[in-house]
Coordinates of C-alpha atoms in Angstrom, one line a residue:
M56 CA -9.7 -8.4 -5.7
D57 CA -11.1 -5.0 -6.7
I58 CA -9.5 -3.5 -3.5
I59 CA -6.1 -4.9 -4.4
I60 CA -6.4 -3.5 -7.9
G61 CA -7.4 -0.1 -6.5
L62 CA -4.5 0.0 -4.1
L63 CA -2.1 -1.0 -6.8
I64 CA -3.3 1.8 -9.1
I65 CA -2.9 4.3 -6.2
A66 CA 0.6 2.9 -5.6
A67 CA 1.5 3.3 -9.2
G68 CA 0.4 7.0 -9.1
A69 CA 2.4 7.5 -5.9
F70 CA 5.5 6.1 -7.5
C71 CA 5.1 8.4 -10.5
Q72 CA 4.7 11.4 -8.2
S73 CA 7.7 10.5 -6.2
S74 CA 9.7 10.3 -9.4
S75 CA 8.4 13.7 -10.8
Y76 CA 11.3 15.7 -9.3
V77 CA 13.9 13.6 -11.1
P78 CA 13.3 15.1 -14.6
I79 CA 13.6 18.6 -13.1
N80 CA 17.3 17.9 -12.4
K81 CA 17.7 17.7 -16.2
V82 CA 16.4 21.2 -16.8
K83 CA 19.3 23.5 -17.9
S84 CA 20.0 27.2 -17.5
W85 CA 16.7 28.1 -15.9
S86 CA 16.1 29.6 -12.5
W87 CA 13.8 27.7 -10.0
E88 CA 10.9 30.0 -10.6
S89 CA 11.1 29.6 -14.4
Y90 CA 11.1 25.8 -14.6
W91 CA 8.6 25.6 -11.7
I92 CA 5.9 27.5 -13.5
V93 CA 6.5 25.8 -16.8
Q94 CA 6.2 22.4 -15.4
G95 CA 3.2 23.7 -13.5
V96 CA 1.4 24.5 -16.7
F97 CA 1.4 20.8 -17.5
A98 CA 1.0 19.5 -14.0
W99 CA -1.8 21.8 -12.9
L100 CA -3.5 22.8 -16.2
V101 CA -2.9 20.7 -19.3
F102 CA -3.0 17.1 -17.8
P103 CA -5.8 17.9 -15.3
L104 CA -7.9 19.3 -18.2
L105 CA -7.3 16.2 -20.2
G106 CA -8.2 14.1 -17.2
A107 CA -11.4 16.0 -16.5
L108 CA -12.5 15.5 -20.1
L109 CA -12.7 11.8 -19.4
A110 CA -15.5 12.5 -16.9
V111 CA -17.6 14.2 -19.6
P112 CA -20.0 11.9 -21.4
A113 CA -20.8 12.2 -25.1
G114 CA -23.1 15.2 -25.9
H115 CA -21.9 17.2 -22.9
S116 CA -19.1 19.6 -22.0
L117 CA -17.0 20.8 -19.1
C118 CA -18.4 24.3 -19.5
E119 CA -21.9 22.8 -19.1
L120 CA -20.8 20.9 -16.0
F121 CA -19.2 23.9 -14.3
A122 CA -22.1 26.3 -15.3
G123 CA -24.6 23.9 -13.7
A124 CA -22.6 23.2 -10.5
D125 CA -23.4 24.7 -7.1
S126 CA -21.6 28.0 -7.1
F127 CA -20.6 27.7 -3.5
R128 CA -19.1 24.3 -3.9
L129 CA -17.3 25.4 -7.1
S130 CA -15.8 28.5 -5.4
M131 CA -14.7 26.5 -2.3
T132 CA -13.0 23.9 -4.4
V133 CA -11.0 26.6 -6.2
L134 CA -10.3 28.5 -2.9
F135 CA -8.8 25.4 -1.3
G136 CA -6.8 24.9 -4.5
I137 CA -5.4 28.4 -4.0
L138 CA -4.5 27.5 -0.4
W139 CA -3.0 24.2 -1.5
G140 CA -0.8 26.2 -3.9
V141 CA 0.9 27.8 -0.9
G142 CA 1.7 24.3 0.3
G143 CA 3.1 23.5 -3.2
L144 CA 5.5 26.4 -3.0
T145 CA 6.8 25.6 0.5
F146 CA 6.9 21.9 -0.4
G147 CA 9.7 22.7 -2.8
L148 CA 11.6 24.6 -0.1
S149 CA 11.2 21.7 2.3
M150 CA 13.1 19.4 -0.1
R151 CA 15.7 22.1 -0.6
Y152 CA 16.5 22.1 3.2
L153 CA 15.8 18.5 4.0
G154 CA 16.3 16.6 0.8
V155 CA 13.8 14.6 -1.3
A156 CA 13.4 11.8 1.3
L157 CA 13.0 13.7 4.5
G158 CA 11.4 16.8 3.0
Q159 CA 8.6 14.8 1.4
S160 CA 8.2 12.5 4.4
I161 CA 7.4 15.3 6.9
A162 CA 5.4 17.4 4.4
L163 CA 3.3 14.6 3.0
G164 CA 2.8 13.0 6.4
T165 CA 1.2 16.2 7.7
C166 CA -0.7 16.5 4.4
A167 CA -2.1 13.0 4.7
A168 CA -3.5 13.5 8.2
G169 CA -4.7 17.1 7.7
G170 CA -6.3 16.4 4.3
T171 CA -8.1 13.3 5.5
I172 CA -9.5 14.8 8.7
L173 CA -10.1 18.4 7.6
G174 CA -12.2 17.4 4.5
P175 CA -15.1 15.8 6.3
V176 CA -14.9 18.3 9.2
L177 CA -15.2 21.4 7.0
L178 CA -17.8 19.8 4.7
N179 CA -19.9 19.0 7.8
A180 CA -19.5 22.6 9.0
F181 CA -21.1 24.0 5.8
F182 CA -23.4 21.1 4.9
P183 CA -24.4 19.4 8.2
E184 CA -27.2 17.5 6.5
L185 CA -24.6 15.4 4.6
N186 CA -23.3 14.0 7.9
A187 CA -19.8 14.0 6.5
L188 CA -18.3 13.3 10.0
S189 CA -19.8 9.8 9.8
S190 CA -17.0 8.9 7.4
L191 CA -14.4 9.4 10.1
T192 CA -14.8 6.0 11.7
A193 CA -12.5 4.4 14.2
A194 CA -10.8 2.5 11.4
V195 CA -10.1 5.7 9.5
I196 CA -8.7 7.5 12.6
I197 CA -6.5 4.5 13.4
G198 CA -5.2 4.5 9.8
V199 CA -4.3 8.2 10.1
V200 CA -2.6 7.7 13.5
V201 CA -0.6 4.7 12.2
T202 CA 0.5 6.9 9.2
L203 CA 1.6 9.7 11.5
I204 CA 3.5 7.2 13.6
G205 CA 5.3 6.0 10.5
I206 CA 6.1 9.7 9.6
A207 CA 7.3 10.3 13.1
V208 CA 9.7 7.4 12.9
I209 CA 11.1 8.7 9.6
G210 CA 11.4 12.1 11.3
V211 CA 13.5 10.5 14.0
A212 CA 15.7 8.9 11.4
G213 CA 16.1 12.4 9.9
A214 CA 17.1 13.9 13.3
M215 CA 19.6 11.0 13.8
K216 CA 21.0 11.8 10.4
S217 CA 21.4 15.5 11.3
A218 CA 23.1 14.7 14.6
T219 CA 25.6 12.2 13.4
L220 CA 26.8 13.6 10.1
S221 CA 29.4 16.4 9.8
E222 CA 28.4 19.6 8.1
E223 CA 30.5 18.6 5.1
E224 CA 28.6 15.2 4.8
K225 CA 25.2 16.9 5.2
K226 CA 26.1 19.4 2.4
A227 CA 27.3 16.5 0.2
A228 CA 24.0 14.8 0.5
V229 CA 21.7 17.9 0.5
K230 CA 23.4 21.1 -0.6
D231 CA 21.4 23.5 1.6
F232 CA 20.6 21.0 4.4
N233 CA 19.1 22.9 7.4
F234 CA 17.1 20.6 9.8
P235 CA 15.4 23.2 12.0
K236 CA 14.4 25.5 9.2
G237 CA 13.4 22.5 7.0
I238 CA 11.1 21.0 9.7
V239 CA 9.2 24.3 10.1
I240 CA 8.7 24.7 6.4
A241 CA 7.8 21.1 5.8
L242 CA 5.1 21.2 8.5
L243 CA 3.7 24.4 6.9
A244 CA 3.8 22.8 3.5
G245 CA 2.0 19.7 4.9
V246 CA -0.8 21.6 6.5
M247 CA -1.5 23.8 3.4
S248 CA -1.0 20.8 1.0
G249 CA -3.8 19.0 2.9
C250 CA -6.2 21.6 1.5
F251 CA -6.0 19.6 -1.8
N252 CA -8.2 16.9 -0.3
V253 CA -10.5 19.4 1.3
G254 CA -11.0 20.9 -2.1
L255 CA -11.8 17.4 -3.5
E256 CA -14.3 16.9 -0.7
F257 CA -16.2 20.1 -1.6
G258 CA -16.1 19.3 -5.3
K259 CA -16.7 15.5 -5.3
D260 CA -20.2 15.9 -6.6
I261 CA -19.2 18.1 -9.5
N262 CA -19.7 15.5 -12.2
F263 CA -22.5 14.1 -14.4
G264 CA -23.5 11.5 -11.7
E265 CA -24.4 8.2 -13.1
L266 CA -23.4 9.3 -16.6
T267 CA -19.8 9.6 -15.5
N268 CA -17.7 6.5 -15.0
P269 CA -17.0 6.1 -11.2
M270 CA -13.3 6.0 -11.9
F271 CA -13.3 9.5 -13.3
R272 CA -15.8 11.3 -11.0
T273 CA -13.3 13.2 -9.0
L274 CA -11.3 14.5 -12.0
P275 CA -13.3 17.6 -12.6
A276 CA -12.8 18.6 -9.0
T277 CA -9.1 17.8 -9.4
L278 CA -8.9 20.3 -12.3
L279 CA -10.6 23.0 -10.2
V280 CA -8.2 22.5 -7.3
T281 CA -5.1 22.5 -9.5
M282 CA -6.3 25.6 -11.3
G283 CA -6.5 27.4 -7.9
G284 CA -3.0 26.1 -7.1
F285 CA -1.7 27.3 -10.5
L286 CA -2.9 30.9 -9.7
T287 CA -0.9 30.9 -6.5
N288 CA 2.2 29.5 -8.0
A289 CA 2.0 31.8 -11.1
V290 CA 1.8 35.0 -9.0
Y291 CA 4.8 33.9 -6.9
C292 CA 6.9 32.7 -9.8
F293 CA 6.3 35.8 -11.9
Y294 CA 7.1 37.9 -8.9
Q295 CA 10.4 36.0 -8.5
N296 CA 11.1 36.5 -12.2
S297 CA 10.8 40.2 -11.8
K298 CA 12.7 40.3 -8.5
N299 CA 15.6 38.2 -9.7
H300 CA 15.5 39.5 -13.3
T301 CA 15.1 36.0 -14.7
W302 CA 12.5 36.8 -17.4
S303 CA 15.3 36.2 -19.8
D304 CA 15.2 32.5 -19.0
Y305 CA 12.2 32.2 -21.3
A306 CA 14.2 33.7 -24.2
K307 CA 16.9 31.1 -24.1
G308 CA 15.9 29.3 -27.3
S309 CA 18.8 26.9 -27.2
V310 CA 17.5 25.1 -24.1
W311 CA 13.7 25.2 -24.7
G312 CA 13.6 21.8 -26.4
N313 CA 15.4 20.1 -23.6
N314 CA 13.6 22.0 -20.8
L315 CA 10.1 21.7 -22.2
L316 CA 10.5 17.9 -22.6
F317 CA 11.5 17.4 -19.0
C318 CA 8.9 19.9 -17.7
I319 CA 6.2 18.0 -19.6
L320 CA 7.6 14.7 -18.2
A321 CA 7.7 16.1 -14.6
G322 CA 4.1 17.5 -15.0
A323 CA 2.8 14.1 -16.3
L324 CA 4.4 12.2 -13.5
W325 CA 3.1 14.6 -10.9
Y326 CA -0.5 14.5 -12.1
S327 CA -0.4 10.7 -12.3
Q328 CA -0.9 10.6 -8.5
F329 CA -4.3 12.2 -8.6
F330 CA -5.3 10.5 -11.8
G331 CA -4.4 7.2 -10.1
L332 CA -6.2 8.3 -7.0
S333 CA -9.4 8.8 -9.0
L334 CA -9.1 5.5 -10.8
G335 CA -8.1 3.7 -7.6
K336 CA -11.1 5.0 -5.7
G337 CA -13.3 3.6 -8.4
F338 CA -12.2 0.1 -7.3
L339 CA -12.5 0.8 -3.5
T340 CA -16.3 1.6 -3.5
S341 CA -17.0 -1.6 -1.6
S342 CA -15.0 -0.3 1.4
E343 CA -16.1 3.1 2.7
T344 CA -13.1 3.1 5.1
L345 CA -10.6 2.8 2.3
T346 CA -12.5 5.3 0.1
T347 CA -12.2 7.9 2.9
L348 CA -8.5 6.9 3.5
A349 CA -7.5 6.9 -0.1
F350 CA -5.9 10.3 0.0
C351 CA -4.0 9.3 3.2
I352 CA -2.9 6.1 1.6
L353 CA -1.7 8.0 -1.5
M354 CA 0.4 10.3 0.7
A355 CA 1.8 7.4 2.7
L356 CA 2.9 5.7 -0.4
N357 CA 4.4 9.0 -1.8
V358 CA 6.5 9.1 1.4
T359 CA 7.5 5.5 0.9
F360 CA 8.7 5.9 -2.6
S361 CA 10.3 9.3 -2.0
N362 CA 12.5 7.6 0.6
V363 CA 13.4 4.9 -1.9
W364 CA 14.5 7.8 -4.2
G365 CA 16.3 9.4 -1.3
I366 CA 18.4 6.2 -0.9
I367 CA 19.0 6.0 -4.6
L368 CA 20.1 9.6 -4.7
K369 CA 22.5 8.9 -1.8
E370 CA 20.8 11.4 0.6
W371 CA 21.3 8.9 3.4
K372 CA 24.9 8.1 2.5
G373 CA 27.2 8.1 5.5
C374 CA 24.5 7.4 8.0
S375 CA 24.9 4.6 10.6
S376 CA 23.2 1.2 10.2
K377 CA 21.0 2.2 13.2
T378 CA 19.7 5.3 11.4
I379 CA 19.0 3.3 8.3
G380 CA 17.2 0.7 10.4
V381 CA 14.9 3.4 11.9
L382 CA 14.2 4.7 8.4
V383 CA 13.3 1.3 7.1
A384 CA 11.0 0.7 10.2
G385 CA 9.2 4.0 9.4
I386 CA 8.7 2.9 5.8
L387 CA 7.3 -0.5 6.9
I388 CA 4.9 1.2 9.2
L389 CA 3.6 3.4 6.4
I390 CA 3.1 0.3 4.2
I391 CA 1.2 -1.4 7.0
S392 CA -1.0 1.7 7.4
C393 CA -2.3 1.2 3.9
F394 CA -3.8 -2.2 4.7
L395 CA -4.5 -2.1 8.4
P396 CA -7.9 -0.3 8.3
Q397 CA -9.3 -3.0 6.1
L398 CA -8.4 -5.6 8.7
I399 CA -10.1 -3.8 11.6

């Protein structure tokens, strides 16, 4: 029963993440770089900080925790957060050229596989005594492979969509649709986004041990990773503000109330995925396989729900029933990938 509860919590977080880009459509009179960094303040700083505080027992503090942590693990966690930030930037571009459904599918699929495999591999390279590679069991590898198959099937549906729709229909669904450019950017976004889980692997022991509730133990590491990602995004967004002369966006007092509200909502929804991941893993401790695959499962469910939003937002409008059938098949494979490892 605990495993079902854990998976449902992770699924709820995935649904929230997949919905986080909907409030952004309500932001008015701001350029991309302006609303991206404002929502990032909440997604990568404010809410992760509040989450990390849940991992701090009475009589202790986050400053005490970070000051007493292994400096190498601390720096590596932040470093991979900075690298993940590059993935976050290109992630937005992948949706610009492919749409919410296909863009998230390719990027998150690559992220799921890369993040799951690279974490133990790099941890083993620096700390061989931990034998981190032992977590990559046959069941874990099969789960990753099935996830990639599901992503590939959805990619085929995307290619079919690109081949059958006219340019006018493509632009009607996704304004800047560009399949070749979008695929390259989405793959890059996926590889770099996988650094998030690598950062979590390096920082998974940065907590107060038995004093910290198991459901909250990865939240301090999550804060460190998102702080690193915030730095990357802030540098890029402020550069774009200067390049595009959009600093004036922040002076538009008439839209601040509306835009701040939807940026806070977007940030809260986005952070929910990793808050849910931490809580969900607390219920998966009886299964080492599912604990290792939790990040991959989260990404697979993100893809599933993003395609549901893609259908709702009519990004697949005008496609043939065959294309929709391939898309649905890919989604079903992703759902199966969440439970298959437990059955092996």
